[in-house]
Tab-separated table of C-alpha atoms in Angstrom:
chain	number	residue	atom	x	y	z
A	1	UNK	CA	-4.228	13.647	19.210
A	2	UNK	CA	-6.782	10.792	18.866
A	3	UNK	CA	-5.598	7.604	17.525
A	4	UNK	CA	-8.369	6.780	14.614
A	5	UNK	CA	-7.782	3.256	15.569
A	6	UNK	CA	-9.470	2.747	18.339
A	7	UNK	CA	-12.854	3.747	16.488
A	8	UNK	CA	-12.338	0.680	13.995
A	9	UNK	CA	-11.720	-1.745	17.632
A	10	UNK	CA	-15.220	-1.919	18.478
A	11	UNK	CA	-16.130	-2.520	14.702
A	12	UNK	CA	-13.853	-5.708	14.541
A	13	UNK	CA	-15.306	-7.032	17.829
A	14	UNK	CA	-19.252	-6.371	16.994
A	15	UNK	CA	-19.538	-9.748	15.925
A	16	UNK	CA	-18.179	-11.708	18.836
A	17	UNK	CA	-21.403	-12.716	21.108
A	18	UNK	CA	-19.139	-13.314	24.678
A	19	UNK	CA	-15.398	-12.193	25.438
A	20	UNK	CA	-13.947	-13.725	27.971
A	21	UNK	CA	-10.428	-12.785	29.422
A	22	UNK	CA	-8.566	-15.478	31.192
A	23	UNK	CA	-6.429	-14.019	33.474
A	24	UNK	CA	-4.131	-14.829	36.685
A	25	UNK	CA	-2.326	-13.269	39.641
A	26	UNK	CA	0.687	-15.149	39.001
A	27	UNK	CA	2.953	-17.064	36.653
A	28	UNK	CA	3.097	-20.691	35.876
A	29	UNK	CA	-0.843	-21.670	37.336
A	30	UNK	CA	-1.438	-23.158	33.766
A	31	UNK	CA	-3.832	-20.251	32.904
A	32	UNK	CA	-2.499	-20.214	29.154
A	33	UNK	CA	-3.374	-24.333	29.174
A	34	UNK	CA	-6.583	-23.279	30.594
A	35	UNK	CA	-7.896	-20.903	27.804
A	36	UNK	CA	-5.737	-22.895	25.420
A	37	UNK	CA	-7.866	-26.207	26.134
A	38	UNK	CA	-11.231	-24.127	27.500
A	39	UNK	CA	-11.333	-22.992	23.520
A	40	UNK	CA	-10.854	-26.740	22.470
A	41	UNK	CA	-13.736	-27.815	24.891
A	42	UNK	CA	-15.993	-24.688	23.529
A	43	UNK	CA	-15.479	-26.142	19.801
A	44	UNK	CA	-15.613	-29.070	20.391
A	45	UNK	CA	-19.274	-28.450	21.735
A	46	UNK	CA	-20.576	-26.885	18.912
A	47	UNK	CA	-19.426	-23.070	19.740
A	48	UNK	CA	-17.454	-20.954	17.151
A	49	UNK	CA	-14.397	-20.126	19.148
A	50	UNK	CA	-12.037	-17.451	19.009
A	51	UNK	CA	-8.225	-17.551	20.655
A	52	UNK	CA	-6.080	-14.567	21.237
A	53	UNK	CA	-2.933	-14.608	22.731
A	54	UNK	CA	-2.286	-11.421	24.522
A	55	UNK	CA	0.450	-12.485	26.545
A	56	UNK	CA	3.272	-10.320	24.656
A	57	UNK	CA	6.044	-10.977	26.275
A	58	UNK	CA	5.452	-15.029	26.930
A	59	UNK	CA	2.889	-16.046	24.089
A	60	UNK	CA	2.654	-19.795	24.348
A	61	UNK	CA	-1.154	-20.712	23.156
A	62	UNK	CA	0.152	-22.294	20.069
A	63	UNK	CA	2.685	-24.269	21.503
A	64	UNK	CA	-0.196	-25.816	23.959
A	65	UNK	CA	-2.327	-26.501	20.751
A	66	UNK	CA	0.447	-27.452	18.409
A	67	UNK	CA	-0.083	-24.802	16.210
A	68	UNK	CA	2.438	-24.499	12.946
A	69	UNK	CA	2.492	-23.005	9.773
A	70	UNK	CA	-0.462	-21.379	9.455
A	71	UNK	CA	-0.318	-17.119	8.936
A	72	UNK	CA	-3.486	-15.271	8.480
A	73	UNK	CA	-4.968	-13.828	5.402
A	74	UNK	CA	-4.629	-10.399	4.248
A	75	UNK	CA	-7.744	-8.503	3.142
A	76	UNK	CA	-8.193	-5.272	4.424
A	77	UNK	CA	-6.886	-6.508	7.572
A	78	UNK	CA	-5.880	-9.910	9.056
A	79	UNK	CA	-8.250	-12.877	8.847
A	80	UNK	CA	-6.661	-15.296	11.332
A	81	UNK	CA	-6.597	-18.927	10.352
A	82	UNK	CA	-8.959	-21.775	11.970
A	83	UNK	CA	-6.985	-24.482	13.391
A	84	UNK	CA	-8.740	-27.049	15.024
A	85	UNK	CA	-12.033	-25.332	14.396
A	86	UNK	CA	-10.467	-22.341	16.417
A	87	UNK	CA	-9.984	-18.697	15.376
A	88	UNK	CA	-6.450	-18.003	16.097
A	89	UNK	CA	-4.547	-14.774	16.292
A	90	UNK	CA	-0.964	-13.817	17.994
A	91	UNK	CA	1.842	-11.960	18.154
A	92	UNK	CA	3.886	-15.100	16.936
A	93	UNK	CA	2.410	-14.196	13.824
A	94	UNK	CA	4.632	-11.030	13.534
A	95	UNK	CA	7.775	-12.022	16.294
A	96	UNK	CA	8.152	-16.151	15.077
A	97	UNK	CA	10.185	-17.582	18.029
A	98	UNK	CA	12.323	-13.978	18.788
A	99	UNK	CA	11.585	-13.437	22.242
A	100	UNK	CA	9.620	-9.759	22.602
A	101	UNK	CA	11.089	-7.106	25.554
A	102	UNK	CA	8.238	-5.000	25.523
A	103	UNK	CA	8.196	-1.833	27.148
A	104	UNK	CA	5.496	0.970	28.126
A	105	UNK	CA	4.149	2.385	24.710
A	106	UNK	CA	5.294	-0.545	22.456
A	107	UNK	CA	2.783	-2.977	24.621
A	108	UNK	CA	-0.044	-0.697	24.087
A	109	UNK	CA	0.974	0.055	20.641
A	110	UNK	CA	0.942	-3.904	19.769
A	111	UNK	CA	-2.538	-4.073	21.419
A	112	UNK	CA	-4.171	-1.664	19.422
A	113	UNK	CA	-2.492	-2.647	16.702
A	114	UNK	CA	-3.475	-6.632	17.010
A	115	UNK	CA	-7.236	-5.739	17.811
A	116	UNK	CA	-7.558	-3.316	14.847
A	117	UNK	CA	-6.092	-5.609	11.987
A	118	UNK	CA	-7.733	-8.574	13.268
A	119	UNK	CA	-11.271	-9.143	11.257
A	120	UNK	CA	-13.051	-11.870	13.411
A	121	UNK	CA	-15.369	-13.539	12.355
A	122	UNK	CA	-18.967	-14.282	13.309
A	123	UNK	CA	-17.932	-15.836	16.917
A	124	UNK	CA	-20.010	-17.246	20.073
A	125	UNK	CA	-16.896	-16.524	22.301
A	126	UNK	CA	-13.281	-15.170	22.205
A	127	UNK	CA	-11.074	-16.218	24.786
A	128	UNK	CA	-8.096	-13.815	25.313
A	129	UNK	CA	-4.945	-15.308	26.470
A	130	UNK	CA	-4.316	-12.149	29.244
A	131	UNK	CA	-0.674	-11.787	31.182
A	132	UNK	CA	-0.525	-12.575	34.451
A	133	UNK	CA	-0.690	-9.558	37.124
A	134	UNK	CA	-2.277	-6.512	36.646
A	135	UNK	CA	0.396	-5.093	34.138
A	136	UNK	CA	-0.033	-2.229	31.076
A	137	UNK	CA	-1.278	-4.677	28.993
A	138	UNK	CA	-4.212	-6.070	31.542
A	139	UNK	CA	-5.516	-2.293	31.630
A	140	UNK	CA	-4.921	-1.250	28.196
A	141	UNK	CA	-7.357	-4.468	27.210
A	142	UNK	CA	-9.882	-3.072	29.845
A	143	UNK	CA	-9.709	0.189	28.488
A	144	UNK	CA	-10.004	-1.123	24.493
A	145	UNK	CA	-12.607	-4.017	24.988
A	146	UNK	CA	-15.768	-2.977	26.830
A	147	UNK	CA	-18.018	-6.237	26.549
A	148	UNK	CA	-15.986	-8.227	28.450
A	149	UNK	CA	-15.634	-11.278	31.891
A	150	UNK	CA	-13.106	-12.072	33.447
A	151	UNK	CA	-12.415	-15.970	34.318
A	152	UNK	CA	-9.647	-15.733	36.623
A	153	UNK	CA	-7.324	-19.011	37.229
A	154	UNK	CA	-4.664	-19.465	40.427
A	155	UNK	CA	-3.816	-22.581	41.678
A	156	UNK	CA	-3.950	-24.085	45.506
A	157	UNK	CA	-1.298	-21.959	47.293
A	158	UNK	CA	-1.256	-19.073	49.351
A	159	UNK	CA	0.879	-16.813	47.438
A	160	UNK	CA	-0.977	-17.097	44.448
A	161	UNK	CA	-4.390	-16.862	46.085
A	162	UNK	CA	-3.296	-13.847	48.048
A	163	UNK	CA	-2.051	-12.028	44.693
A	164	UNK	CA	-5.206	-13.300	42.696
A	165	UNK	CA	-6.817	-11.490	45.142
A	166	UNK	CA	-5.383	-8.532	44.571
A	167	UNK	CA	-6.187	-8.845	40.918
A	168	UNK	CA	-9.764	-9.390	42.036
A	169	UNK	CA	-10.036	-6.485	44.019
A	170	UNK	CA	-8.633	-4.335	41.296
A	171	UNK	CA	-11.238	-5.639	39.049
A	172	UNK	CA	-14.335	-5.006	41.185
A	173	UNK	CA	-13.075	-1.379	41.566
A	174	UNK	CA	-13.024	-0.975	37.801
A	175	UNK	CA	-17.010	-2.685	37.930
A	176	UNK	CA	-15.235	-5.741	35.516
A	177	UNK	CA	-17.690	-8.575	35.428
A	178	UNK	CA	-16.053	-11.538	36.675
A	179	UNK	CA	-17.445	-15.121	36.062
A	180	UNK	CA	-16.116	-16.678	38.640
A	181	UNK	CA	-12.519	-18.552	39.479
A	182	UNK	CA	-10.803	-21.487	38.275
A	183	UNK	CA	-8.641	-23.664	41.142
A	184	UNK	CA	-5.733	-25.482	39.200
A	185	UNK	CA	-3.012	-28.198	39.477
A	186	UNK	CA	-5.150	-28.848	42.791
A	187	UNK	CA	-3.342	-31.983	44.513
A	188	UNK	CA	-5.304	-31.720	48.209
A	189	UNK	CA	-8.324	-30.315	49.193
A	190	UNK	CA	-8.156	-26.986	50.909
A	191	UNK	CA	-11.053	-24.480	52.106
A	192	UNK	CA	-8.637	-21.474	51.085
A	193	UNK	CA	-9.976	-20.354	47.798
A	194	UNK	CA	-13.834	-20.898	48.598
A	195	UNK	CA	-13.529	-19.149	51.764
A	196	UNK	CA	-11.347	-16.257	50.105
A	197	UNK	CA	-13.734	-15.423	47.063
A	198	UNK	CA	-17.145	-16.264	49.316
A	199	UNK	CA	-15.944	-13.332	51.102
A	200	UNK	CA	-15.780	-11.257	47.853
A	201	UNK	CA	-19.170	-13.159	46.422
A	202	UNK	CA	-17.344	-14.423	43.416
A	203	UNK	CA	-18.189	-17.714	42.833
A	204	UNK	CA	-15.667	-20.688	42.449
A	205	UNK	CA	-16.566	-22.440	38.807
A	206	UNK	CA	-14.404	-25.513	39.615
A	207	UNK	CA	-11.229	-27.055	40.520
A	208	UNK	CA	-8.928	-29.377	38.255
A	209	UNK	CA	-6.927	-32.139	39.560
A	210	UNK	CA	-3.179	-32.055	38.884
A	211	UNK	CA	-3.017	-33.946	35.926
A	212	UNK	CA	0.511	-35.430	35.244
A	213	UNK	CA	-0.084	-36.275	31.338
A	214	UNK	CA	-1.001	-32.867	30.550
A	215	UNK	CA	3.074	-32.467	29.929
A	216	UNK	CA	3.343	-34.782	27.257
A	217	UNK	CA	0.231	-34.314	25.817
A	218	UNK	CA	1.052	-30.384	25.238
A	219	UNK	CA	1.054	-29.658	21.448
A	220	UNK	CA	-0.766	-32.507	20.154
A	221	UNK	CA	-4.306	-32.067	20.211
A	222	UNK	CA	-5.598	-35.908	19.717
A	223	UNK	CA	-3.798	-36.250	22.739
A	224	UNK	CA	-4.771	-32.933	24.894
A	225	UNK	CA	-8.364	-34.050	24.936
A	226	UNK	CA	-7.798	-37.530	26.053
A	227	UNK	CA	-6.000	-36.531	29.194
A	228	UNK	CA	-8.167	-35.529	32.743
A	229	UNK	CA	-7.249	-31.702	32.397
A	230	UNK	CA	-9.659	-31.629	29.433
A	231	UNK	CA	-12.433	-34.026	30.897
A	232	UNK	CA	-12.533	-32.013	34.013
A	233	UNK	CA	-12.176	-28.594	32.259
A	234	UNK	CA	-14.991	-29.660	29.814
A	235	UNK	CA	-17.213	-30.452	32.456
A	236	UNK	CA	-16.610	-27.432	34.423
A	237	UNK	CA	-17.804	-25.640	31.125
A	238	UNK	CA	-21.023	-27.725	30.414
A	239	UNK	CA	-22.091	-27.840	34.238
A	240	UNK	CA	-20.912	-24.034	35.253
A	241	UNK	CA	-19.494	-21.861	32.365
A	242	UNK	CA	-21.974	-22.565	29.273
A	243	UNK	CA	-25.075	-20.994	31.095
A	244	UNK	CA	-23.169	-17.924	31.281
A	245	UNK	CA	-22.325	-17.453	27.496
């Protein structure tokens, strides 16, 4: 049986100019504080930004923006509230603070079920919060969203380059446009990652310094874009990612 859902998917997207999936190889590189703060620079140069947190099972996008008490508005569907001049849609919406054991059919079942009610509006980009690994949910979104890029984070290690990798590889198989990678929490210099993706001619967008404020400054917004993450991450944007929107 067809699921009549997936015909109204493409209809609640066809108004969003550039999709961009933020994605990583591992846990804990930051890539949530990336798109978190990557939608923050995109507003706050003039681009009508989109946020959705896909990470089911660890959604954490709000608590990186400070986002409380605000719920979306029903009308034949879910308009998700601006906050911060963002669009911002998640599963918190639904689970509050209960934590979420997804399983098999339930993740794809909340995916469908998220991009269908959702009513976006007119939008120059929507960044999507992805889990990390290639899990259901990763291929269920590649299988739902067809105008998509990837912008893949890892940080300065081995393991997580190695795994990125993988991810990368899996990606290119499935002809996924990537835009490039994103080196974080970078405390040395290291040829590792340039070396890695010049080998798979995927370019290296930038690299952000470990920035030790980034802790304290998590959930208060006056205070996110005052610390280095944001400076470098919205100069990485205005100097490599904004050509490519």
């Amino acid at each position: 049986m067809i699921d009549p859902r997936l015909h109204v998917i493409s209809k609640r997207l066809e108004k969003i100019k550039k999709i961009i999936a933020v994605s990583g190889g591992k846990g804990g590189i930051g890539k949530s504080t990336v798109a978190s703060v990557l939608a923050l620079c995109m507003t706050k140069n003039g681009y009508k930004t989109g946020l959705l947190d896909l990470d089911l099972s660890g959604p954490s996008t709000h608590i990186i923006l400070g986002i409380k008490g605000a719920y979306p508005e029903e009308d034949k569907g879910l308009i998700p509230p601006e906050i911060h001049g963002i669009k911002y849609m998640s599963i918190i919406y639904f689970a509050g603070n209960n934590p979420s054991p997804l399983r098999g059919s339930d993740i794809s079942n909340i995916i469908i079920e998220l991009l269908t009610i959702t009513i976006w509006d007119q939008l120059d980009v929507l960044i999507l919060d992805m889990p990390p690994g290639i899990s259901d949910s990763i291929l269920d979104v590649i299988r739902l969203i067809k105008k998509m890029n990837f912008l893949v984070v890892t940080i300065p290690s081995k393991v997580a380059i190695g795994v990125m990798k993988k991810e990368m590889k899996i990606l290119m198989e499935l002809n996924i446009p990537v835009m490039g990678v994103l080196e974080n929490m970078r405390i040395k210099e290291s040829p590792l990652l340039s070396d890695m993706m010049s080998d798979l001619n995927i370019p290296v967008l930038g690299t952000i310094n470990f920035d030790q404020t980034i802790e304290d400054a998590t959930g208060n917004m006056d205070k996110l874009i005052e610390t280095d993450f944001y400076k470098q991450l919205d100069r990485i944007f205005n100097t490599r990612i904004k050509d490519k929107l």
